[in-house]
C-alpha cells in the first residue's frame, strides 16, 4: 500500500526508527478496497482505450457513446474503487464516481439511456436492488443492476 506524495529518495534510504523518534512514526491501516484511485481525470487510466479508433467506433455505433461524451468522461474528476466480493461469479467489483459539470449531465443521461436500450434489446434485464449504508443497514437508495440473459449480474 502506498499513500501520500512520492518521495525523492528510494525506500532503501529510509532509516530505522529509534525509540526517541517514535512520535514521528505513522502507521497506516490497510484500506478496505483492493484499489482506490482519486484522480483529476480518467485520461491516464482509460485514455488510450477510449481514444482507440476501433474501440471508439463500437462505443459510438453499438452503444450510443459519442466521442464528445467519451471526452467528457475522460476529463471528469473521478474516484475508482475496486473491492473484493464474498460470493457470486466475480471476485471483485469496480465502482466509478465521476464529477460532471451541470451542462454535461443531460448529455450523459441521454447516452446512458441509449446504452440501456441496447442492453434491453440484447436480452439483459434491468432490476433495482436496495443499497446498504456503510454500517450495513438498508438505505433509501437503490442501485440499478443489469442481469445477462442467464440472470447473472453484469454491472450496474
mmCIF file of C-alpha atoms in Angstrom:
data_model
loop_
_atom_site.group_PDB
_atom_site.id
_atom_site.type_symbol
_atom_site.label_atom_id
_atom_site.label_comp_id
_atom_site.label_asym_id
_atom_site.label_seq_id
_atom_site.Cartn_x
_atom_site.Cartn_y
_atom_site.Cartn_z
ATOM 1 C CA UNK A 1 0.000 0.000 0.000
ATOM 2 C CA UNK A 2 1.256 3.474 -0.789
ATOM 3 C CA UNK A 3 -0.249 6.726 0.339
ATOM 4 C CA UNK A 4 0.801 10.341 0.095
ATOM 5 C CA UNK A 5 3.343 12.089 -2.108
ATOM 6 C CA UNK A 6 6.107 10.169 -3.819
ATOM 7 C CA UNK A 7 9.456 10.604 -2.092
ATOM 8 C CA UNK A 8 12.530 11.757 -3.994
ATOM 9 C CA UNK A 9 14.632 9.017 -2.376
ATOM 10 C CA UNK A 10 14.156 5.225 -2.666
ATOM 11 C CA UNK A 11 12.609 3.195 0.162
ATOM 12 C CA UNK A 12 16.045 1.686 0.888
ATOM 13 C CA UNK A 13 17.210 5.138 2.019
ATOM 14 C CA UNK A 14 14.667 5.237 4.867
ATOM 15 C CA UNK A 15 16.273 4.969 8.296
ATOM 16 C CA UNK A 16 15.206 2.620 11.071
ATOM 17 C CA UNK A 17 13.183 4.470 13.713
ATOM 18 C CA UNK A 18 14.882 4.924 17.062
ATOM 19 C CA UNK A 19 12.809 4.815 20.274
ATOM 20 C CA UNK A 20 13.299 8.554 20.871
ATOM 21 C CA UNK A 21 11.704 9.289 17.474
ATOM 22 C CA UNK A 22 8.575 7.126 17.921
ATOM 23 C CA UNK A 23 6.333 10.207 17.844
ATOM 24 C CA UNK A 24 7.248 10.668 14.161
ATOM 25 C CA UNK A 25 6.235 7.136 13.207
ATOM 26 C CA UNK A 26 2.855 6.835 11.471
ATOM 27 C CA UNK A 27 1.073 3.514 10.999
ATOM 28 C CA UNK A 28 -1.298 3.220 8.039
ATOM 29 C CA UNK A 29 -4.119 0.730 8.319
ATOM 30 C CA UNK A 30 -4.760 -1.096 5.062
ATOM 31 C CA UNK A 31 -7.768 0.238 3.136
ATOM 32 C CA UNK A 32 -10.843 -1.943 2.772
ATOM 33 C CA UNK A 33 -10.542 -1.731 -1.014
ATOM 34 C CA UNK A 34 -8.039 -3.583 -3.206
ATOM 35 C CA UNK A 35 -7.541 -0.361 -5.121
ATOM 36 C CA UNK A 36 -8.751 3.197 -4.654
ATOM 37 C CA UNK A 37 -7.772 5.860 -7.150
ATOM 38 C CA UNK A 38 -8.653 9.538 -6.845
ATOM 39 C CA UNK A 39 -7.701 11.385 -9.995
ATOM 40 C CA UNK A 40 -8.340 14.670 -11.750
ATOM 41 C CA UNK A 41 -9.364 12.620 -14.803
ATOM 42 C CA UNK A 42 -9.688 9.115 -16.240
ATOM 43 C CA UNK A 43 -7.367 10.089 -19.104
ATOM 44 C CA UNK A 44 -4.253 8.365 -17.677
ATOM 45 C CA UNK A 45 -6.204 5.179 -16.927
ATOM 46 C CA UNK A 46 -8.552 4.804 -19.913
ATOM 47 C CA UNK A 47 -7.404 7.420 -22.428
ATOM 48 C CA UNK A 48 -5.630 5.034 -24.811
ATOM 49 C CA UNK A 49 -8.590 2.630 -24.758
ATOM 50 C CA UNK A 50 -11.301 5.273 -25.289
ATOM 51 C CA UNK A 51 -9.242 7.002 -27.983
ATOM 52 C CA UNK A 52 -8.581 3.786 -29.915
ATOM 53 C CA UNK A 53 -10.452 4.258 -33.213
ATOM 54 C CA UNK A 54 -11.838 0.680 -33.382
ATOM 55 C CA UNK A 55 -12.986 0.663 -29.769
ATOM 56 C CA UNK A 56 -14.377 4.200 -30.076
ATOM 57 C CA UNK A 57 -16.290 3.291 -33.234
ATOM 58 C CA UNK A 58 -18.039 0.391 -31.440
ATOM 59 C CA UNK A 59 -18.836 2.518 -28.374
ATOM 60 C CA UNK A 60 -20.444 5.077 -30.674
ATOM 61 C CA UNK A 61 -22.233 2.783 -33.143
ATOM 62 C CA UNK A 62 -23.334 -0.009 -30.767
ATOM 63 C CA UNK A 63 -23.926 1.843 -27.531
ATOM 64 C CA UNK A 64 -24.505 5.483 -28.472
ATOM 65 C CA UNK A 65 -21.449 6.825 -26.617
ATOM 66 C CA UNK A 66 -20.116 9.510 -28.991
ATOM 67 C CA UNK A 67 -16.588 10.918 -28.815
ATOM 68 C CA UNK A 68 -17.910 14.110 -27.202
ATOM 69 C CA UNK A 69 -19.247 12.104 -24.235
ATOM 70 C CA UNK A 70 -16.138 9.917 -24.035
ATOM 71 C CA UNK A 71 -14.047 13.101 -23.803
ATOM 72 C CA UNK A 72 -16.301 14.420 -21.013
ATOM 73 C CA UNK A 73 -15.936 11.136 -19.099
ATOM 74 C CA UNK A 74 -12.164 11.038 -19.597
ATOM 75 C CA UNK A 75 -11.704 14.612 -18.352
ATOM 76 C CA UNK A 76 -14.005 14.457 -15.299
ATOM 77 C CA UNK A 77 -12.549 14.154 -11.780
ATOM 78 C CA UNK A 78 -13.010 10.545 -10.708
ATOM 79 C CA UNK A 79 -12.886 8.103 -7.820
ATOM 80 C CA UNK A 80 -12.294 4.482 -8.874
ATOM 81 C CA UNK A 81 -12.603 1.758 -6.250
ATOM 82 C CA UNK A 82 -12.012 -1.994 -6.571
ATOM 83 C CA UNK A 83 -13.461 -4.142 -3.763
ATOM 84 C CA UNK A 84 -13.424 -7.879 -3.067
ATOM 85 C CA UNK A 85 -16.692 -9.779 -3.401
ATOM 86 C CA UNK A 86 -17.533 -12.540 -0.955
ATOM 87 C CA UNK A 87 -19.559 -14.652 -3.366
ATOM 88 C CA UNK A 88 -21.018 -14.833 -6.849
ATOM 89 C CA UNK A 89 -19.422 -15.225 -10.261
ATOM 90 C CA UNK A 90 -16.888 -12.433 -9.845
ATOM 91 C CA UNK A 91 -14.056 -11.974 -7.354
ATOM 92 C CA UNK A 92 -14.177 -8.176 -7.328
ATOM 93 C CA UNK A 93 -16.453 -5.227 -8.021
ATOM 94 C CA UNK A 94 -15.422 -1.912 -9.515
ATOM 95 C CA UNK A 95 -17.164 1.354 -8.694
ATOM 96 C CA UNK A 96 -16.546 4.625 -10.504
ATOM 97 C CA UNK A 97 -17.771 8.031 -9.333
ATOM 98 C CA UNK A 98 -17.434 10.947 -11.737
ATOM 99 C CA UNK A 99 -17.868 14.645 -11.027
ATOM 100 C CA UNK A 100 -19.597 16.142 -14.065
ATOM 101 C CA UNK A 101 -20.315 19.781 -14.799
ATOM 102 C CA UNK A 102 -24.002 20.714 -14.726
ATOM 103 C CA UNK A 103 -24.055 21.233 -18.516
ATOM 104 C CA UNK A 104 -22.777 17.684 -19.121
ATOM 105 C CA UNK A 105 -25.380 15.820 -17.083
ATOM 106 C CA UNK A 106 -28.219 15.793 -19.661
ATOM 107 C CA UNK A 107 -25.934 14.512 -22.437
ATOM 108 C CA UNK A 108 -24.628 11.805 -20.094
ATOM 109 C CA UNK A 109 -28.150 10.729 -19.118
ATOM 110 C CA UNK A 110 -29.235 10.547 -22.775
ATOM 111 C CA UNK A 111 -26.211 8.419 -23.618
ATOM 112 C CA UNK A 112 -26.806 6.097 -20.671
ATOM 113 C CA UNK A 113 -30.441 5.744 -21.764
ATOM 114 C CA UNK A 114 -29.170 4.736 -25.228
ATOM 115 C CA UNK A 115 -26.903 2.121 -23.617
ATOM 116 C CA UNK A 116 -29.866 0.831 -21.600
ATOM 117 C CA UNK A 117 -31.935 0.446 -24.771
ATOM 118 C CA UNK A 118 -29.150 -1.566 -26.427
ATOM 119 C CA UNK A 119 -28.768 -3.819 -23.383
ATOM 120 C CA UNK A 120 -32.525 -4.478 -23.262
ATOM 121 C CA UNK A 121 -32.504 -5.400 -26.978
ATOM 122 C CA UNK A 122 -29.675 -7.868 -26.276
ATOM 123 C CA UNK A 123 -31.726 -9.694 -23.645
ATOM 124 C CA UNK A 124 -30.401 -8.040 -20.499
ATOM 125 C CA UNK A 125 -32.762 -7.288 -17.615
ATOM 126 C CA UNK A 126 -32.752 -4.096 -15.562
ATOM 127 C CA UNK A 127 -33.505 -4.646 -11.864
ATOM 128 C CA UNK A 128 -33.379 -2.387 -8.834
ATOM 129 C CA UNK A 129 -31.552 -3.605 -5.742
ATOM 130 C CA UNK A 130 -31.567 -1.836 -2.361
ATOM 131 C CA UNK A 131 -28.272 -0.307 -1.298
ATOM 132 C CA UNK A 132 -26.805 -0.713 2.167
ATOM 133 C CA UNK A 133 -25.431 2.157 4.208
ATOM 134 C CA UNK A 134 -21.758 1.919 5.300
ATOM 135 C CA UNK A 135 -22.847 0.452 8.657
ATOM 136 C CA UNK A 136 -24.746 -2.379 6.901
ATOM 137 C CA UNK A 137 -28.278 -1.070 7.418
ATOM 138 C CA UNK A 138 -30.654 -0.667 4.448
ATOM 139 C CA UNK A 139 -30.775 2.821 2.957
ATOM 140 C CA UNK A 140 -33.448 4.675 0.985
ATOM 141 C CA UNK A 141 -31.351 4.427 -2.201
ATOM 142 C CA UNK A 142 -31.413 1.734 -4.861
ATOM 143 C CA UNK A 143 -28.897 0.558 -7.416
ATOM 144 C CA UNK A 144 -29.703 -0.395 -10.987
ATOM 145 C CA UNK A 145 -28.211 -3.808 -11.776
ATOM 146 C CA UNK A 146 -28.019 -5.332 -15.255
ATOM 147 C CA UNK A 147 -28.534 -9.097 -15.466
ATOM 148 C CA UNK A 148 -27.387 -11.005 -18.554
ATOM 149 C CA UNK A 149 -29.828 -13.336 -20.382
ATOM 150 C CA UNK A 150 -28.853 -16.111 -17.914
ATOM 151 C CA UNK A 151 -29.765 -13.960 -14.900
ATOM 152 C CA UNK A 152 -26.175 -13.227 -13.801
ATOM 153 C CA UNK A 153 -25.311 -9.662 -12.723
ATOM 154 C CA UNK A 154 -23.000 -7.943 -15.205
ATOM 155 C CA UNK A 155 -22.895 -4.364 -13.973
ATOM 156 C CA UNK A 156 -24.914 -1.517 -12.637
#
